[in-house]
Short mmCIF file of C-alpha atoms in Angstrom, two decimals:
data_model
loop_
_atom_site.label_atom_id
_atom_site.label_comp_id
_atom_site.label_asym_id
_atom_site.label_seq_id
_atom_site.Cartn_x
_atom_site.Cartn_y
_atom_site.Cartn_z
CA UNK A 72 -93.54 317.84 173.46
CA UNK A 73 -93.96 320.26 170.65
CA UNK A 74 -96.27 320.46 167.76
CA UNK A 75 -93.43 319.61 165.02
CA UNK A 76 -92.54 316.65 167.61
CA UNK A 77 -95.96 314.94 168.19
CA UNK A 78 -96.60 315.10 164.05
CA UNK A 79 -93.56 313.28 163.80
CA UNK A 80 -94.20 310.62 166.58
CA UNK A 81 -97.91 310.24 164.86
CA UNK A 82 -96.23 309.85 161.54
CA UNK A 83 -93.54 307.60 162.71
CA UNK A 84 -96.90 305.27 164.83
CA UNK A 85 -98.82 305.39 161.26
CA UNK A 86 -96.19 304.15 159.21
CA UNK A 87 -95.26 301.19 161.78
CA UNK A 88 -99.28 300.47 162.10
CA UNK A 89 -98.86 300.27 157.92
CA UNK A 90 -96.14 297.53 157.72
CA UNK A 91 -97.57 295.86 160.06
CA UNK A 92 -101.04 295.09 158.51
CA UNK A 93 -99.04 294.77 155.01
CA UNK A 94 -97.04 291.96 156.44
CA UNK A 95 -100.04 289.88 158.29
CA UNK A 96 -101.79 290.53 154.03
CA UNK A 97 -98.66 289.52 152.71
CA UNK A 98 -98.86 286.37 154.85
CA UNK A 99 -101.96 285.17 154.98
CA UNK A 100 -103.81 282.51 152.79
CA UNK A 101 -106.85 283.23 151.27
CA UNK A 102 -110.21 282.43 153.59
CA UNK A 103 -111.19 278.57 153.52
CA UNK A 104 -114.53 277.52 150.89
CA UNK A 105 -117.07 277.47 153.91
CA UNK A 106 -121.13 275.89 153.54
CA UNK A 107 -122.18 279.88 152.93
CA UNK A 108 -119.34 280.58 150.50
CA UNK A 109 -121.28 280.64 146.94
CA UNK A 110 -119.39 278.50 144.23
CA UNK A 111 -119.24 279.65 140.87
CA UNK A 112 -118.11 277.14 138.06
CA UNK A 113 -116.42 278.22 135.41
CA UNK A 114 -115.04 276.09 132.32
CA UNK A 115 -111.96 274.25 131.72
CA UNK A 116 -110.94 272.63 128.71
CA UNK A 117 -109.87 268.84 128.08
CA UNK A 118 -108.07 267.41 126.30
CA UNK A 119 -107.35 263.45 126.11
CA UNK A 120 -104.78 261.39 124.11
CA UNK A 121 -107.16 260.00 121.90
CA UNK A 122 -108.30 263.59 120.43
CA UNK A 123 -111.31 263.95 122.35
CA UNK A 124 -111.70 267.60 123.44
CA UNK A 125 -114.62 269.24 125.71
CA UNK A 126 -115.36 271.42 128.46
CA UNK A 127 -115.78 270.41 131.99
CA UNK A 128 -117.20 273.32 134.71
CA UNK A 129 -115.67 273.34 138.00
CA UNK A 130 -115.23 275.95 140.98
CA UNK A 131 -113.03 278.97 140.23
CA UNK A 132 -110.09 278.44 141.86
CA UNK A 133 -109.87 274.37 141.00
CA UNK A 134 -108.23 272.81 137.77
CA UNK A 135 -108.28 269.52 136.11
CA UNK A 136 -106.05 267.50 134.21
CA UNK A 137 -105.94 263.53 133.05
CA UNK A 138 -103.60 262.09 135.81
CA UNK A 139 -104.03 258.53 133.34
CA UNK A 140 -105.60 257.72 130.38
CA UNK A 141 -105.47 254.20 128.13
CA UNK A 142 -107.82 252.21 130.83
CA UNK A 143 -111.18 250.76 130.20
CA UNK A 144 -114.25 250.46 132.90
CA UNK A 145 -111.84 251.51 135.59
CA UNK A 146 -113.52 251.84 139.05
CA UNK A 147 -112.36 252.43 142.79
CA UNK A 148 -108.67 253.48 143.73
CA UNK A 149 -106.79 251.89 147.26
CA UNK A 150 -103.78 253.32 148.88
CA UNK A 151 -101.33 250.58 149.44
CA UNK A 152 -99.18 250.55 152.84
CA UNK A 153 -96.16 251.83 150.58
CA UNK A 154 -98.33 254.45 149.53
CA UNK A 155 -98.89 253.50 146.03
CA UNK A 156 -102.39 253.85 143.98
CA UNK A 157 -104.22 250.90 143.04
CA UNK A 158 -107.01 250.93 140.88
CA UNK A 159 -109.48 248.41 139.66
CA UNK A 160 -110.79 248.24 136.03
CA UNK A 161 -114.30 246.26 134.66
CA UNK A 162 -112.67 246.06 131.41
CA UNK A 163 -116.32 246.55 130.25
CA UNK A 164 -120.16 246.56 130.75
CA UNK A 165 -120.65 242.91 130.31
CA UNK A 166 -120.03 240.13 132.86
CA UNK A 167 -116.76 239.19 131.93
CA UNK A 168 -113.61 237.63 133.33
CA UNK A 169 -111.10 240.45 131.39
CA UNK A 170 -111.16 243.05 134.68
CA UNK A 171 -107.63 243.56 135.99
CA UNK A 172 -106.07 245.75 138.58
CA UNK A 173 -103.61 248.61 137.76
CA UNK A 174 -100.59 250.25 139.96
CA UNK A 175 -100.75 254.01 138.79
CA UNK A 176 -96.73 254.98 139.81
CA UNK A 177 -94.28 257.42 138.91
CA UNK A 178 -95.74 260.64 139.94
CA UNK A 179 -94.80 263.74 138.06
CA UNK A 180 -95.56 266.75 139.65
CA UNK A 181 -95.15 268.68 136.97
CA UNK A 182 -97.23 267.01 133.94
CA UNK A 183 -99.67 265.97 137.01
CA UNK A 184 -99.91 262.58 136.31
CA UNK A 185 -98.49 258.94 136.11
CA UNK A 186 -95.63 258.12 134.44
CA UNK A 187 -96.17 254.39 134.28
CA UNK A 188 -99.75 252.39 134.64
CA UNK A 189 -98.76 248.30 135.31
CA UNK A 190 -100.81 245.80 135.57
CA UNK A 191 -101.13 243.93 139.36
CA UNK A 192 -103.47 241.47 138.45
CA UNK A 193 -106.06 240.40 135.32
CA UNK A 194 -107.93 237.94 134.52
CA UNK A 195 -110.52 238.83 137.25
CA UNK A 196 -113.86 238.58 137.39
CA UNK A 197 -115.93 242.08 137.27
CA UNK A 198 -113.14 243.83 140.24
CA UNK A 199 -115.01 246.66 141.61
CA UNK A 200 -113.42 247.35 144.91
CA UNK A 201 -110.00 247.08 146.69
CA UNK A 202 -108.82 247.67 150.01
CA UNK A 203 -105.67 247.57 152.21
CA UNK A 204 -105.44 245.37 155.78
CA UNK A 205 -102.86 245.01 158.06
CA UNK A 206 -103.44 242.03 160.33
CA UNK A 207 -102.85 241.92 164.44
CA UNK A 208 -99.60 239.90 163.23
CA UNK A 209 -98.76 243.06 160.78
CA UNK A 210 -99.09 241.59 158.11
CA UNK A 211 -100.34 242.90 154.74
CA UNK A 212 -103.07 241.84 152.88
CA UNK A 213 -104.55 243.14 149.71
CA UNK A 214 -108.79 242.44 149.49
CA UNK A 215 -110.72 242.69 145.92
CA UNK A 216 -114.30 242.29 145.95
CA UNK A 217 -115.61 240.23 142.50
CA UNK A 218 -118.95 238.99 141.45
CA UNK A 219 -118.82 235.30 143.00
CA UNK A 220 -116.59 235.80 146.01
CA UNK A 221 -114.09 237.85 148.09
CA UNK A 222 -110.38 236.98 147.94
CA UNK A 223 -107.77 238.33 149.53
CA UNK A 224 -103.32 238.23 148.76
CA UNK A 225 -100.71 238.94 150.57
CA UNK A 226 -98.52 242.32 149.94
CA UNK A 227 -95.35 243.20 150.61
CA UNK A 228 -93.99 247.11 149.90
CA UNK A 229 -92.94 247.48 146.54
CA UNK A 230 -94.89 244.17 145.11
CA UNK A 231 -95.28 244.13 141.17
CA UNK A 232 -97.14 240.78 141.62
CA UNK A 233 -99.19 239.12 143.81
CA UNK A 234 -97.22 237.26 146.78
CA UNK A 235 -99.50 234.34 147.12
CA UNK A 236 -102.44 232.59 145.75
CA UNK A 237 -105.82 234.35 145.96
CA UNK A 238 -107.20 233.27 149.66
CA UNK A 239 -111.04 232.79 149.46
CA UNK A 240 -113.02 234.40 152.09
CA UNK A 241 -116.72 234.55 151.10
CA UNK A 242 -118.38 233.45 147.93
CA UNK A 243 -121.84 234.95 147.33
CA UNK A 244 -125.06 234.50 144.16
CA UNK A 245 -123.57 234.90 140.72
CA UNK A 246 -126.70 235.34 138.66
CA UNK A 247 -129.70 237.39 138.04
CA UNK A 248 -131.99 239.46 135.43
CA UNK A 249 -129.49 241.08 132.80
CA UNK A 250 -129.05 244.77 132.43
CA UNK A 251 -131.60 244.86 130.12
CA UNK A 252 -134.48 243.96 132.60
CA UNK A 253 -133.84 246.24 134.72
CA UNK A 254 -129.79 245.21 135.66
CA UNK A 255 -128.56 242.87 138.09
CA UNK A 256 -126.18 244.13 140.07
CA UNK A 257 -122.73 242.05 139.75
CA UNK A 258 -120.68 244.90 141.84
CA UNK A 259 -118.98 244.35 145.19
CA UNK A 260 -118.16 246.65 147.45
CA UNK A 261 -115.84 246.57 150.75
CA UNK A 262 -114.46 248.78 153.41
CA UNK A 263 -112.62 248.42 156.47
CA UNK A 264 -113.93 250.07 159.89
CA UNK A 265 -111.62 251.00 163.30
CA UNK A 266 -113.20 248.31 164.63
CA UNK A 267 -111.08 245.64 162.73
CA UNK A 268 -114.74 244.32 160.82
CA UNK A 269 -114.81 244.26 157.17
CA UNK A 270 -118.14 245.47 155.24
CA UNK A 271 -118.81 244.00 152.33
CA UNK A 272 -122.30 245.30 150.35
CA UNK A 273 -124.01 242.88 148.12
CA UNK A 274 -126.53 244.46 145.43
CA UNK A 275 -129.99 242.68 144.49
CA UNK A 276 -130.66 240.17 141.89
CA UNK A 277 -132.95 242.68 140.36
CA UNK A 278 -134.85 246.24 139.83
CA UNK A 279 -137.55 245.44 142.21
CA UNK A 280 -138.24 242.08 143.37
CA UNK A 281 -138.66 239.92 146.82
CA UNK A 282 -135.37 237.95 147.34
CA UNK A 283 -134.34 234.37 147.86
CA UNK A 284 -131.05 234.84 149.15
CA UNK A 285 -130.78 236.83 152.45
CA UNK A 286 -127.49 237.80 151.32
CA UNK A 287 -128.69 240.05 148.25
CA UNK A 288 -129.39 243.59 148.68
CA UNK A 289 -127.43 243.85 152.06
CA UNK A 290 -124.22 245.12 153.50
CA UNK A 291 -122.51 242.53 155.33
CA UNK A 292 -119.69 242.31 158.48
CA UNK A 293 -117.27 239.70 158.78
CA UNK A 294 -113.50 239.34 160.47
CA UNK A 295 -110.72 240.09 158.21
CA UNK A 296 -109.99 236.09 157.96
CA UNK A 297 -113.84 236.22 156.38
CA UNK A 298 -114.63 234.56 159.83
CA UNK A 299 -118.43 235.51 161.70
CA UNK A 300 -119.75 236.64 159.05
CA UNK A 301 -123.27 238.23 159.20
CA UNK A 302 -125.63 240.89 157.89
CA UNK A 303 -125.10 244.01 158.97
CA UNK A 304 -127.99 245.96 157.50
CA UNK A 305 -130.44 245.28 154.91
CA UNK A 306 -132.93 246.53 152.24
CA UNK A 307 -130.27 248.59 149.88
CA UNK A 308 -131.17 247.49 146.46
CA UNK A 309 -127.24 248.41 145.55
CA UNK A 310 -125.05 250.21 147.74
CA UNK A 311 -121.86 250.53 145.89
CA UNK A 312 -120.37 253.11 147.55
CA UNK A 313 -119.02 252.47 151.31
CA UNK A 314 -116.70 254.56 153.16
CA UNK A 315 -116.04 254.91 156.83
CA UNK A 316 -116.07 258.13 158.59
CA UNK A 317 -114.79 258.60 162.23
CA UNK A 318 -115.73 254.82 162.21
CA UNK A 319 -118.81 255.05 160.97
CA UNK A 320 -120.08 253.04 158.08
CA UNK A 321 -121.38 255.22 155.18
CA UNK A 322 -122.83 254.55 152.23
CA UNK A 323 -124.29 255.26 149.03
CA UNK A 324 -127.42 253.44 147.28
CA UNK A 325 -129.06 253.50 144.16
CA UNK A 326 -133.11 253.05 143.78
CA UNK A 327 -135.36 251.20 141.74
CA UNK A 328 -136.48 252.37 138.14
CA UNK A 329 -139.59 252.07 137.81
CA UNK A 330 -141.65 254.67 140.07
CA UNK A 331 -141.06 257.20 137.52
CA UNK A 332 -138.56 259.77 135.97
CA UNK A 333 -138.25 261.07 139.63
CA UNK A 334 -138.79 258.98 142.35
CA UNK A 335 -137.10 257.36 144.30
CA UNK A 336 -134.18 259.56 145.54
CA UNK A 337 -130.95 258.29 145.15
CA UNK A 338 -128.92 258.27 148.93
CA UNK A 339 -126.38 258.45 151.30
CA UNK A 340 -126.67 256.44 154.47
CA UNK A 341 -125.68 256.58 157.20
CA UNK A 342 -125.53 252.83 158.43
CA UNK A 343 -126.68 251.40 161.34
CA UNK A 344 -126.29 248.09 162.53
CA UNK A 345 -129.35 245.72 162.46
CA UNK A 346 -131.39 248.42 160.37
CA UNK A 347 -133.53 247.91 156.89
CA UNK A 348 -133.24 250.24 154.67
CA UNK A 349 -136.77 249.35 153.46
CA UNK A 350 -136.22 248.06 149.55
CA UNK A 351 -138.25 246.72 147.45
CA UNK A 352 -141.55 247.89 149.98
CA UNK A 353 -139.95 251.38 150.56
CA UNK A 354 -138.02 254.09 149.07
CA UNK A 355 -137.17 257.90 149.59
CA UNK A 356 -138.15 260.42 148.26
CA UNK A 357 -137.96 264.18 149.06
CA UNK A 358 -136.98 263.24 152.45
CA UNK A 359 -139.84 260.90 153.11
CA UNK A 360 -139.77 257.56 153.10
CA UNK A 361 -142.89 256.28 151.00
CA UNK A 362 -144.38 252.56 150.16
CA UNK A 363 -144.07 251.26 146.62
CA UNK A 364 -147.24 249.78 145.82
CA UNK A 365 -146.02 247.15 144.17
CA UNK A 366 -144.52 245.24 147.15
CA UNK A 367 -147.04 246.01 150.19
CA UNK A 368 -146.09 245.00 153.14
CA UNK A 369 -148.22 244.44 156.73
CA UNK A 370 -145.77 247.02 158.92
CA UNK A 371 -145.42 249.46 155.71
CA UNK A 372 -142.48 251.75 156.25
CA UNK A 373 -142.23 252.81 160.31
CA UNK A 374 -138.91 252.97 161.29
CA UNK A 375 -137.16 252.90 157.81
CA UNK A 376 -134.32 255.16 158.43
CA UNK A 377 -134.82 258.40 156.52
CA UNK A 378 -130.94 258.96 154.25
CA UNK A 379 -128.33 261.50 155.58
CA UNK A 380 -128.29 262.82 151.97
CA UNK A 381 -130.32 262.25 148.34
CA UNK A 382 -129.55 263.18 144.66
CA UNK A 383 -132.03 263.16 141.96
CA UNK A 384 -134.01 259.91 141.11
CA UNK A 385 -131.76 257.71 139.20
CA UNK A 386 -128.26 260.06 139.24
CA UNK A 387 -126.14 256.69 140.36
CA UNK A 388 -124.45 257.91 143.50
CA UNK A 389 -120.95 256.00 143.50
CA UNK A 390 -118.24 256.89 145.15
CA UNK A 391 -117.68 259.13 147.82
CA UNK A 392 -114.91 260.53 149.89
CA UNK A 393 -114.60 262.78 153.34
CA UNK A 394 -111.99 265.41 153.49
CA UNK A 395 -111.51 265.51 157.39
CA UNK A 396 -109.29 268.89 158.37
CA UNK A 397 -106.26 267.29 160.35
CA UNK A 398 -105.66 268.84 163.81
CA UNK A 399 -103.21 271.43 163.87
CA UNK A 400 -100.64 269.20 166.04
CA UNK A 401 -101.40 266.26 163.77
CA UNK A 402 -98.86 264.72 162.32
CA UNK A 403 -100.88 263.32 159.38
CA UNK A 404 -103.80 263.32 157.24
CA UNK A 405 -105.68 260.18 157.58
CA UNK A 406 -107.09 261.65 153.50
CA UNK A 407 -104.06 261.65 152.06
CA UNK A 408 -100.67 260.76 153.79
CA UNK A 409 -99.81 257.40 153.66
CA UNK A 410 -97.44 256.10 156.29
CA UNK A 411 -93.58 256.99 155.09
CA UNK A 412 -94.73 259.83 153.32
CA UNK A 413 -91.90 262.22 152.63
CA UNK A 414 -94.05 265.36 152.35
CA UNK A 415 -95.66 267.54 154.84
CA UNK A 416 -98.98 266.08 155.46
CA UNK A 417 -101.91 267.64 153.78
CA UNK A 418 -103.98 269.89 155.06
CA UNK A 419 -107.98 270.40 153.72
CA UNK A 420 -108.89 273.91 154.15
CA UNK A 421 -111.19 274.29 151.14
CA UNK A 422 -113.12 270.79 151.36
CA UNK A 423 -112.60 270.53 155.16
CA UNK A 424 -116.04 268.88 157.12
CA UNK A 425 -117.98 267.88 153.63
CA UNK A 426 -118.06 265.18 151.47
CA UNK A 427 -117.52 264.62 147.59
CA UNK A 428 -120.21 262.23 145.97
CA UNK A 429 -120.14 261.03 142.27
CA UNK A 430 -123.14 260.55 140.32
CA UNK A 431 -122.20 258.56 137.49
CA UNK A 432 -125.29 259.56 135.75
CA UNK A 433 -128.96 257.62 134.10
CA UNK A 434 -128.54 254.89 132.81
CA UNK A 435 -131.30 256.55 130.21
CA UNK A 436 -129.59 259.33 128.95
CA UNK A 437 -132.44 260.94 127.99
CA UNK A 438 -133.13 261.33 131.86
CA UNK A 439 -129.99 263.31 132.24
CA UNK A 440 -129.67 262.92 135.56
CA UNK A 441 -126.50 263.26 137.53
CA UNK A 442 -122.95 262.82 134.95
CA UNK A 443 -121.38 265.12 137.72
CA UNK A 444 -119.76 265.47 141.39
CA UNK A 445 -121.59 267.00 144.05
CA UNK A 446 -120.52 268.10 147.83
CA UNK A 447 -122.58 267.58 150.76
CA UNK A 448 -121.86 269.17 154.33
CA UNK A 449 -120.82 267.21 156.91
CA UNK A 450 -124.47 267.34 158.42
CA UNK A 451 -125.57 265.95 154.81
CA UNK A 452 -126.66 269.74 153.53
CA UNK A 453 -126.60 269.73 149.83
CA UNK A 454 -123.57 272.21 149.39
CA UNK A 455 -124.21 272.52 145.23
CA UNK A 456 -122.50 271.22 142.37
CA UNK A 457 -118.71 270.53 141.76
CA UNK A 458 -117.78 269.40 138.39
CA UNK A 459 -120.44 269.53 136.01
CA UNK A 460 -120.01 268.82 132.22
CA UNK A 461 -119.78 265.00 131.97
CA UNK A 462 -123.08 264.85 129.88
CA UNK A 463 -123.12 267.61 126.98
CA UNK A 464 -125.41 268.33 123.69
CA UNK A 465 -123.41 266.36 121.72
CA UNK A 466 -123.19 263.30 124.56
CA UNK A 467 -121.58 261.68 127.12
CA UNK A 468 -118.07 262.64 127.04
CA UNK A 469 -117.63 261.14 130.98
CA UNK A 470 -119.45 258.88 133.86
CA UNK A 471 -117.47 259.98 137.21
CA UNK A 472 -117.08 257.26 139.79
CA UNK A 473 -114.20 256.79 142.27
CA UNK A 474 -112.84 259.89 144.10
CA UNK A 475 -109.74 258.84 146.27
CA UNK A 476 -108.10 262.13 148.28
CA UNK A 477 -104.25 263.45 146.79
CA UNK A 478 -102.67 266.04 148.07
CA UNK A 479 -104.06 269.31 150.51
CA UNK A 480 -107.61 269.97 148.90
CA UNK A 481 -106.86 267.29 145.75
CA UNK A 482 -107.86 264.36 144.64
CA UNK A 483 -108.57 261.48 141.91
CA UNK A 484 -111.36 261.50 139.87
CA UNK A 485 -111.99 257.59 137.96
CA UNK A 486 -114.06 258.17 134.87
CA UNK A 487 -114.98 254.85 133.77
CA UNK A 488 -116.96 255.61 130.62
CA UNK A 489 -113.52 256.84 128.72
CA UNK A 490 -111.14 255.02 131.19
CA UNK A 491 -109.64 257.96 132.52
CA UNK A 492 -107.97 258.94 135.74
CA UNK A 493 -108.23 262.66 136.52
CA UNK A 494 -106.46 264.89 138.79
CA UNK A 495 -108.41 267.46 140.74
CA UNK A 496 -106.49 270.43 142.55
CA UNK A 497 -106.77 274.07 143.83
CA UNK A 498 -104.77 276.47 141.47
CA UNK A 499 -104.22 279.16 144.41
CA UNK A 500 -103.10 278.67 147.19
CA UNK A 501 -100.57 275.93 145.58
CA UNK A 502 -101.87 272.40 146.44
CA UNK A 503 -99.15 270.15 148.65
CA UNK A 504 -98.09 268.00 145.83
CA UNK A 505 -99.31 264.01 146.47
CA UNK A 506 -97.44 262.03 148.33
CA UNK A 507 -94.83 259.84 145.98
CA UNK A 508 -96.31 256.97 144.75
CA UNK A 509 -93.21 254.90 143.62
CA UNK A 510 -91.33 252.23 145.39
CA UNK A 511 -87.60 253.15 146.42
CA UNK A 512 -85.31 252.55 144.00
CA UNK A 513 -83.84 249.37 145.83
CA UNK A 514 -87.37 247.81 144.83
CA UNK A 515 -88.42 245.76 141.93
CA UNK A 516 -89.31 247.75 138.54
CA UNK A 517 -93.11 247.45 138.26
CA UNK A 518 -94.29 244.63 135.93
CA UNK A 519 -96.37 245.55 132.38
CA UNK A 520 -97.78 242.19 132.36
CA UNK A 521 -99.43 241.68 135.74
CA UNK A 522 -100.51 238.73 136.94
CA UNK A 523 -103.61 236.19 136.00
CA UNK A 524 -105.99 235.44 138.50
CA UNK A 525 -106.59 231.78 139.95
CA UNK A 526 -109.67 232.14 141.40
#
C-alpha cells in the first residue's frame, strides 16, 4: 500500500474511532452520587402561598418545590393499593381529637404538585401513622395508629370515604407527664414486614422514668387481625420512625433530655427480636453504650445493642426511607411504583443503597440541633447532610418529618411545622415523573369533607 494510501486508511480509522466515543458521550448518563462522591449544597429559594420566603441548601443537582401547602401538623405519607398518597395530619401540638387524614391527588407534572388535597377522615385522635394491608383473602385494609388504640377500615380503589366502621385492634395507655415535663409521647407508629406481622412502636410515659405498663417504650408484633400480640423489643424511649428493609425492622429513636446538651445520641436501629434497647438505665453515645446514673441497674448495660446509625443529641430522628436500586430485569420499584402504575418503574441511581433520615430538630431551639435531612449508607456510614436550612437566624421556617419515595431519585418531604408537603427531585438527568396518583375517571370525585371518625 502506498504512503498517500495508508494516511488515508489512518485518517479514515481516526475519524470512525471519533464518532464512536462521541456517540457512547452523547449517550450516557452522568455517573451515579456514590458514598466517596463529595456533596456540595447550594441554595434554593422558597416560596409558600402564605408569603413566607427563605432559602433551603440542598445538593447541586437536586431542586425543591411545595408539592402541597394549606395543612397543619401533617406527619407520615402511605401509598394506597391504587397508588394514591395518603397523609396524616396532628392538626396541632396539643392532644387533641381535630387530626384528620388527607388524599393528596391530581398530580401535575408540570407545577410539581397536587391539584386537589381531600379530606379521608377527621375527627381523629393525634393520627401519626398509616399503612396499607392486603389480607390472605385480598382484601384491603387501611391501618392508622392514634394515641389510645389501633383501628383499621376497609378500602376499596378509588375510596373518597371510609368503607366501614373503624375495626379496633389494640388499645394501649392514654396518659402521661405533659410536654412541658419533659413530653409524653402520644405518637404511634406502625409498619408492615414480609412476614405478614404488623409492628406497632409505643413511646414512654415520660423523659426518663421506670414504667408501669410493659407496653410503653416498646415496639410491638401482632397479626394483621391485631391477633398474638406481643413485644417485640424493648427499652426505646420513642421510636417513631419504623420502616422495613429487605424485611428487616428498622427504626429510629429519640433519647432522653436530661444528660446534657449532647448526650445521648439520637439512633437508628436496627431491630432485633427479643432485644432491649437499654432505656431509661442506658443510652448511646458516640458509639458506646453508657449507664445513666440516674436509673442503675444490677446487669448495667452488657449486651445493649450498640445503633446502626446516631445524629446529634436531641436532633429528633423521624422518618426515614431506603432507596433500594431495582434489578435491571425488575419490573418494578418496590420505592416508588405502585401496582398499575402506568410509567416505567423508577430507577435510584443517585440515592441507590443509603437511606434518608429526618431530624425534625430540638425541641430547645436554642440547641439547634438537627431542622435538616441527612443520608446514611447502607452500612449506617454517615454520608453528610442533605437539605439543610430548616432552622435560620431569623427562626424556624421548617421541622422535616415524613419522607415517602416519588419518582427515580424523588421523593416527599412532610414539613409539619408550616404544614407543607414538598417535592424533592434531581434537575439533571430528568427525574421519571411519579406515578399518577388519581383514580380513573370511572371513579368517584374525591370528597372535600372527609369523613368523622367513630372511634
Amino acid at each position: 500500500m502506498t504512503a498517500p494510501g495508508r494516511r488515508a486508511r489512518l485518517a479514515m480509522l481516526a475519524l470512525a474511532l471519533s464518532l464512536i466515543a462521541l456517540a457512547g458521550v452523547a449517550g450516557s448518563a452522568p455517573p451515579p452520587v456514590t458514598d466517596a462522591t463529595p456533596t456540595r449544597l447550594v441554595p434554593q429559594a422558597i416560596r409558600l402561598d402564605d408569603g413566607r420566603r427563605f432559602t433551603l441548601q440542598l445538593p447541586e443537582g437536586y431542586t425543591i418545590s411545595p408539592a402541597a401547602q394549606g395543612l397543619k401538623r401533617v406527619r407520615f405519607f402511605a401509598r394506597s393499593p391504587d397508588g394514591r398518597v395518603f397523609v396524616t395530619d396532628m392538626h396541632d401540638l396539643s392532644d387533641n381529637r381535630r387530626g384528620a387524614v388527607h388524599i393528596l391527588d391530581g398530580w401535575d407534572a408540570q407545577a410539581n404538585r397536587f391539584t386537589r388535597i381531600s379530606q379521608y377522615l377527621n375527627g381523629l385522635r393525634n393520627p401519626n401513622s398509616i399503612a396499607f394491608h392486603v389480607d390472605t383473602q385480598g382484601r384491603q385494609w387501611l391501618y392508622l395508629a392514634l394515641t389510645d388504640r389501633l383501628v383499621r377500615y376497609r378500602y376499596r380503589d378509588g375510596d373518597t370515604a371510609p368503607r366501614s366502621e373503624a375495626e379496633v385492634l389494640a388499645t394501649f395507655p392514654d396518659y402521661g407527664l405533659s410536654y412541658k415535663y419533659g413530653g409524653w409521647h402520644l405518637t404511634r407508629s406502625i409498619a408492615f414486614a414480609g412476614n405478614g406481622k404488623l409492628y406497632v412502636s409505643v413511646g414512654s410515659s415520660c423523659n426518663a422514668c421506670i414504667e408501669k405498663e410493659s407496653v410503653r417504650a416498646s415496639i410491638l408484633e401482632m397479626n394483621p387481625d391485631g391477633s398474638g400480640q406481643r413485644v417485640f423489643a424493648r427499652g426505646m424511649r420513642n421510636a417513631v420512625g419504623l420502616a422495613v428493609v429487605d424485611d428487616r425492622l428498622l427504626a429510629t429513636n429519640q433519647g432522653a433530655d436530661h444528660l446534657g446538651r449532647d448526650r445521648p445520641d439520637e439512633a437508628l436501629y436496627r431491630v432485633e427480636d427479643g432485644a432491649d434497647y437499654g432505656w431509661p438505665y442506658c443510652y448511646p453515645s458516640g458509639r458506646r453504650v453508657l449507664a445513666d446514673p440516674k436509673f442503675p441497674r444490677r446487669r448495667g448495660c452488657a449486651g445493649v445493642p450498640r445503633p446502626f446509625a446516631t445524629f446529634p443529641a436531641h436532633a429528633s430522628a423521624l422518618g426515614l426511607a431506603y432507596f433500594a436500586e431495582a434489578p435491571a430485569d425488575s419490573d418494578s420499584d418496590v420505592n416508588s411504583a405502585p401496582p398499575g402504575s402506568e410509567i416505567d418503574a423508577p430507577r435510584h441511581q443517585r440515592l441507590a443503597g443509603s437511606y434518608l433520615v429526618a431530624l425534625h430538630g430540638s425541641t430547645n431551639r436554642r440547641i439547634g440541633h438537627g431542622y435538616r435531612l441527612v443520608r446514611v449508607g447502607g452500612d449506617g456510614r454517615p454520608l453528610g447532610d442533605f437539605i439543610l436550612g430548616f432552622q435560620q437566624a431569623s427562626g424556624v421556617v421548617g421541622r422535616p418529618c415524613g419522607i415517602l419515595a416519588f419518582g427515580s431519585d424523588a421523593f416527599l418531604l412532610s414539613d409539619d411545622h408550616r404544614g407543607v408537603v414538598y417535592y424533592v427531585r434531581p434537575t439533571l438527568p430528568q427525574a421519571t415523573p411519579p406515578p399518577s396518583t388519581s383514580p380513573p375517571s370511572t371513579r368517584p370525585t374525591p370528597s372535600s369533607t372527609g369523613h368523622t371518625a367513630t372511634p
